[in-house]
Amino acid sequence: MSLMDWSATRLLAGYRQGRLSPTEYVDTLIPHIERWEPHINALYEFDDKTLRRDAEAATRRWQRGEPAGPLEGVPVTLKELIAIKGRVIPQGTVVTDLVPAAEDAPPTARLREDSAMIMARTTCPDFGMLSSGVSSFHGTTRNPWRLINNPGGSSSGAGAAGAARLGPLHVGTDIGGSVRLPAAWCGLVGFKPTLGRIPIDPWYPGRCAGPMTGCVEDAALLMASLARTDRRDATRLPPSDIDWQALDVDVRGLRLGVMLDAGCGMAVESPILEAVESAAALFERAGAELVPMVPVMTRQMLDGLDNFWRARQWKALSGLQAAQRERVFPLITQWAARGAELSAVDAVAGFEQSLAMQRATATAFDGVDAIISPTTPNIAFPADYGHPSNDPEHPFEHLGFTLPWNMGEQPAISLNGGFSRDGLPLGVQIIAPRFADRLALQLAYRLESELGPVTRWPQPPA
C-alpha cells in the first residue's frame, strides 16, 4: 500500500511507534499533490511552505514523545466556507467581497486545539448551492476516478481531494447532502451528524459540518475533535462523553429498514440498488432483521423546499448590481430568478415542507433501529454540469435520499458499497435516529469491515 493511501489512524500509529515522521509523510505528500492538482483543482490556498514548517515542528514533538494534541502531524483540509482567521471566504463565487475572517469557525478552532496541520482549503460551487464542482471563483473541480466526471458538491474539493489521497482528513459542510453526495461519487466515507453535534458558524436549519475520509475509523477520529461544544452555534448539543473510537457493534436483533425508493426525483440506477441490497443482506446474515421501508420524501416536500431556497437565494442575489449577477454561475441565477416571483405565502409554505420532512423522518424510526438506502440515485454525471440533471427548473431531483435527514436532523453516513462495471464508486447510506451518531458510525464500520475499505485509489495521470 502506498504511503498516500495510509489512513490518519495508521499515520498516528506510525508516529507513535517511530516508524514514520510527519516530515517524511509530508515530503511524499507535497509532490503527490503537485501531480494531481492541475487535473482535479481540489485545493484552494494550498501552502506547502507552512505545511513543511508545521510537519518539522510536529516531528520534533513526536521525537520527544510530547505530541501537542491527538491529531499532531496529520494534514487536514477545510471547505472554504469554513472560516479561518485572517483568510477570506469567497463562497465559491467571484461576486463575494473578499474580507478576511475575524476568527476561526468552530471546526477550525477544534482542529487547531488538537494540533492538526491545516494544509489547505477545498473548493466549492457558487454560494455552496450546487451539487457540483463548478464555480465562478474556483473553476471546475473534477473527479479523480474519471476526470470527465463531476465529484459532486457542494463539498466538491473535499471529495476530489479525498479520492486523490491529498491527505487523509477533510471537512465539508452539508445542508442537503453536500458531504454525503461527493463522498458517494468519490468513494469516500462522508458523515453528516445530528444537527448541532458539530457546532458550525454561521449556523442554519439543517446545516452541518462533517468528516470526509477514506475509512470509517478516520471519520470517528475527526468526530472526537469536531464534536466539542461551541457557544457560537445556537443549535449546538450539550457536551457529551461519547467514545467515538468504540466502533464494534453486535447487530443481532437490530431491525434495519431498507429504503430503495426516494419517493420522488431521479430513478435509482440498478448497480446502486444492487449494492444497497447486498449490503443489507450482509447485515441480515449477521443477525439483523430487514424491514422494507416506504419513502419519507414526497414531491410536495421537494418542490416546497426548492421554492423556499429559490427565494432565499434570490434575496442574496437581489443585493447585487445586474452586472455582478451576470458573473455568478448561470445555473444559480436561472434557478433563483423565480424566487422573485414567489409570494411571501409561497415562501412560508415552502419552508413548512422542511417541518413536514422532520415529522416524516421521525416517524420512520418507529419500527426500526436504523435505515439503509442509496446515497445517490445516479453513478456519475459530467464535470461541467451544475447538478446531475443540469436543469435549473428541476435541480434537486438527486436529493431524495439525503435531504430529508438534514431537515429531520438525523445522523447519516455514506460509504462505498462497491463499484460499477466501469469502476466507479457506488454509495450506500446508513441513517440512525437523532443523537445516535455513534450507532451510524458503528453500523458503517461493520459494513466496511465486511466489504473491505477502498484499497485501490485513483492514480494521477502520467
Short mmCIF file of C-alpha atoms in Angstrom, two decimals, residues 136-295:
data_model
loop_
_atom_site.label_atom_id
_atom_site.label_comp_id
_atom_site.label_asym_id
_atom_site.label_seq_id
_atom_site.Cartn_x
_atom_site.Cartn_y
_atom_site.Cartn_z
CA SER A 136 -17.21 31.09 -10.97
CA PHE A 137 -14.37 31.67 -8.48
CA HIS A 138 -12.51 28.35 -8.34
CA GLY A 139 -13.21 26.99 -11.82
CA THR A 140 -14.09 23.33 -12.41
CA THR A 141 -13.19 20.61 -9.91
CA ARG A 142 -13.03 17.10 -11.35
CA ASN A 143 -13.49 13.58 -10.04
CA PRO A 144 -10.20 11.64 -9.76
CA TRP A 145 -11.93 8.37 -10.61
CA ARG A 146 -12.70 9.75 -14.07
CA LEU A 147 -11.70 13.28 -14.94
CA ILE A 148 -14.65 13.85 -17.28
CA ASN A 149 -16.94 13.28 -14.28
CA ASN A 150 -18.06 15.62 -11.53
CA PRO A 151 -17.05 14.95 -7.90
CA GLY A 152 -20.41 16.27 -6.70
CA GLY A 153 -20.88 19.03 -4.19
CA SER A 154 -21.11 21.29 -2.64
CA SER A 155 -18.09 19.86 -0.77
CA SER A 156 -16.60 19.20 -4.19
CA GLY A 157 -12.95 19.90 -3.47
CA ALA A 158 -13.06 17.76 -0.33
CA GLY A 159 -14.50 14.86 -2.32
CA ALA A 160 -11.88 15.16 -5.06
CA ALA A 161 -9.04 15.64 -2.55
CA GLY A 162 -10.10 12.59 -0.58
CA ALA A 163 -10.31 10.35 -3.65
CA ALA A 164 -6.93 11.59 -4.91
CA ARG A 165 -5.49 10.91 -1.43
CA LEU A 166 -4.39 14.50 -0.90
CA GLY A 167 -4.13 13.77 2.80
CA PRO A 168 -6.41 11.55 4.89
CA LEU A 169 -8.76 14.04 6.61
CA HIS A 170 -11.17 16.51 5.01
CA VAL A 171 -14.03 18.52 6.48
CA GLY A 172 -17.06 19.54 4.41
CA THR A 173 -20.47 21.03 5.12
CA ASP A 174 -23.88 19.56 4.36
CA ILE A 175 -27.34 21.15 4.15
CA GLY A 176 -28.99 18.73 1.71
CA GLY A 177 -26.33 16.12 1.05
CA SER A 178 -23.21 18.18 0.40
CA VAL A 179 -20.92 15.88 2.40
CA ARG A 180 -22.55 12.54 1.53
CA LEU A 181 -23.13 13.13 -2.20
CA PRO A 182 -19.49 13.84 -3.14
CA ALA A 183 -18.43 11.10 -0.73
CA ALA A 184 -20.59 8.64 -2.68
CA TRP A 185 -19.41 9.77 -6.12
CA CYS A 186 -15.77 9.79 -4.93
CA GLY A 187 -15.71 6.52 -2.96
CA LEU A 188 -15.29 8.13 0.48
CA VAL A 189 -16.89 7.95 3.88
CA GLY A 190 -18.96 11.09 4.42
CA PHE A 191 -20.71 11.66 7.75
CA LYS A 192 -23.46 14.18 8.45
CA PRO A 193 -24.01 14.09 12.22
CA THR A 194 -27.07 15.04 14.22
CA LEU A 195 -27.73 18.75 13.82
CA GLY A 196 -25.68 20.58 16.46
CA ARG A 197 -23.32 17.69 17.15
CA ILE A 198 -20.54 19.56 15.36
CA PRO A 199 -21.00 23.27 16.07
CA ILE A 200 -20.84 25.46 12.96
CA ASP A 201 -20.85 29.21 12.38
CA PRO A 202 -22.84 30.55 10.62
CA TRP A 203 -25.49 28.04 11.59
CA TYR A 204 -28.68 27.48 9.63
CA PRO A 205 -31.54 24.92 9.72
CA GLY A 206 -30.16 21.60 8.51
CA ARG A 207 -26.58 22.84 8.05
CA CYS A 208 -23.83 20.60 9.45
CA ALA A 209 -20.10 20.17 9.12
CA GLY A 210 -18.85 16.63 8.74
CA PRO A 211 -15.84 14.38 8.09
CA MET A 212 -14.93 13.16 4.60
CA THR A 213 -12.35 10.40 4.88
CA GLY A 214 -11.12 7.19 3.30
CA CYS A 215 -12.40 4.94 6.08
CA VAL A 216 -14.85 4.92 8.99
CA GLU A 217 -12.11 4.89 11.64
CA ASP A 218 -10.84 8.23 10.35
CA ALA A 219 -14.35 9.71 10.38
CA ALA A 220 -14.64 8.67 14.04
CA LEU A 221 -11.20 10.15 14.72
CA LEU A 222 -12.34 13.51 13.34
CA MET A 223 -15.59 13.38 15.30
CA ALA A 224 -13.61 13.22 18.55
CA SER A 225 -12.19 16.63 17.65
CA LEU A 226 -15.07 18.32 15.87
CA ALA A 227 -17.91 17.30 18.20
CA ARG A 228 -16.96 19.60 21.05
CA THR A 229 -19.33 22.37 22.00
CA ASP A 230 -19.04 25.99 20.89
CA ARG A 231 -21.38 28.74 22.05
CA ARG A 232 -21.46 30.43 18.65
CA ASP A 233 -23.84 27.77 17.32
CA ALA A 234 -27.33 28.20 18.77
CA THR A 235 -28.24 24.66 17.63
CA ARG A 236 -25.30 23.05 19.45
CA LEU A 237 -25.93 19.95 21.53
CA PRO A 238 -24.83 19.73 25.17
CA PRO A 239 -21.29 18.46 25.77
CA SER A 240 -21.13 14.66 25.62
CA ASP A 241 -18.65 11.96 26.58
CA ILE A 242 -19.17 9.73 23.52
CA ASP A 243 -16.32 7.31 22.90
CA TRP A 244 -16.11 7.84 19.14
CA GLN A 245 -13.49 5.14 18.66
CA ALA A 246 -15.75 2.40 20.14
CA LEU A 247 -16.91 1.13 16.76
CA ASP A 248 -17.63 -2.57 17.31
CA VAL A 249 -21.33 -3.44 17.37
CA ASP A 250 -23.43 -6.60 17.58
CA VAL A 251 -26.23 -6.28 15.02
CA ARG A 252 -28.14 -9.38 16.14
CA GLY A 253 -31.73 -8.43 16.83
CA LEU A 254 -31.49 -4.98 15.22
CA ARG A 255 -34.32 -4.04 12.89
CA LEU A 256 -32.81 -2.45 9.79
CA GLY A 257 -35.12 -0.58 7.44
CA VAL A 258 -34.31 -0.91 3.74
CA MET A 259 -35.41 2.11 1.68
CA LEU A 260 -34.84 1.64 -2.06
CA ASP A 261 -37.24 4.30 -3.34
CA ALA A 262 -36.69 8.00 -2.65
CA GLY A 263 -40.35 8.83 -3.27
CA CYS A 264 -39.59 11.41 -5.96
CA GLY A 265 -36.84 12.57 -8.26
CA MET A 266 -34.45 10.55 -10.39
CA ALA A 267 -34.82 6.78 -10.73
CA VAL A 268 -32.11 4.80 -8.98
CA GLU A 269 -29.64 3.11 -11.31
CA SER A 270 -29.62 -0.66 -10.92
CA PRO A 271 -25.95 -1.10 -9.81
CA ILE A 272 -26.65 1.20 -6.85
CA LEU A 273 -29.77 -0.76 -5.90
CA GLU A 274 -27.79 -3.98 -6.09
CA ALA A 275 -25.06 -2.53 -3.84
CA VAL A 276 -27.62 -1.49 -1.20
CA GLU A 277 -29.40 -4.85 -1.35
CA SER A 278 -26.07 -6.67 -1.00
CA ALA A 279 -25.13 -4.50 1.98
CA ALA A 280 -28.49 -5.17 3.63
CA ALA A 281 -28.04 -8.90 3.06
CA LEU A 282 -24.69 -8.78 4.89
CA PHE A 283 -26.43 -7.30 7.91
CA GLU A 284 -29.16 -9.92 7.68
CA ARG A 285 -26.61 -12.73 7.66
CA ALA A 286 -25.06 -11.17 10.76
CA GLY A 287 -28.40 -11.38 12.59
CA ALA A 288 -30.25 -8.17 11.75
CA GLU A 289 -33.88 -8.24 10.66
CA LEU A 290 -34.58 -6.42 7.39
CA VAL A 291 -37.74 -4.31 7.16
CA PRO A 292 -38.85 -2.91 3.76
CA MET A 293 -39.42 0.86 4.05
CA VAL A 294 -41.62 3.28 2.16
CA PRO A 295 -40.10 6.65 1.20
#
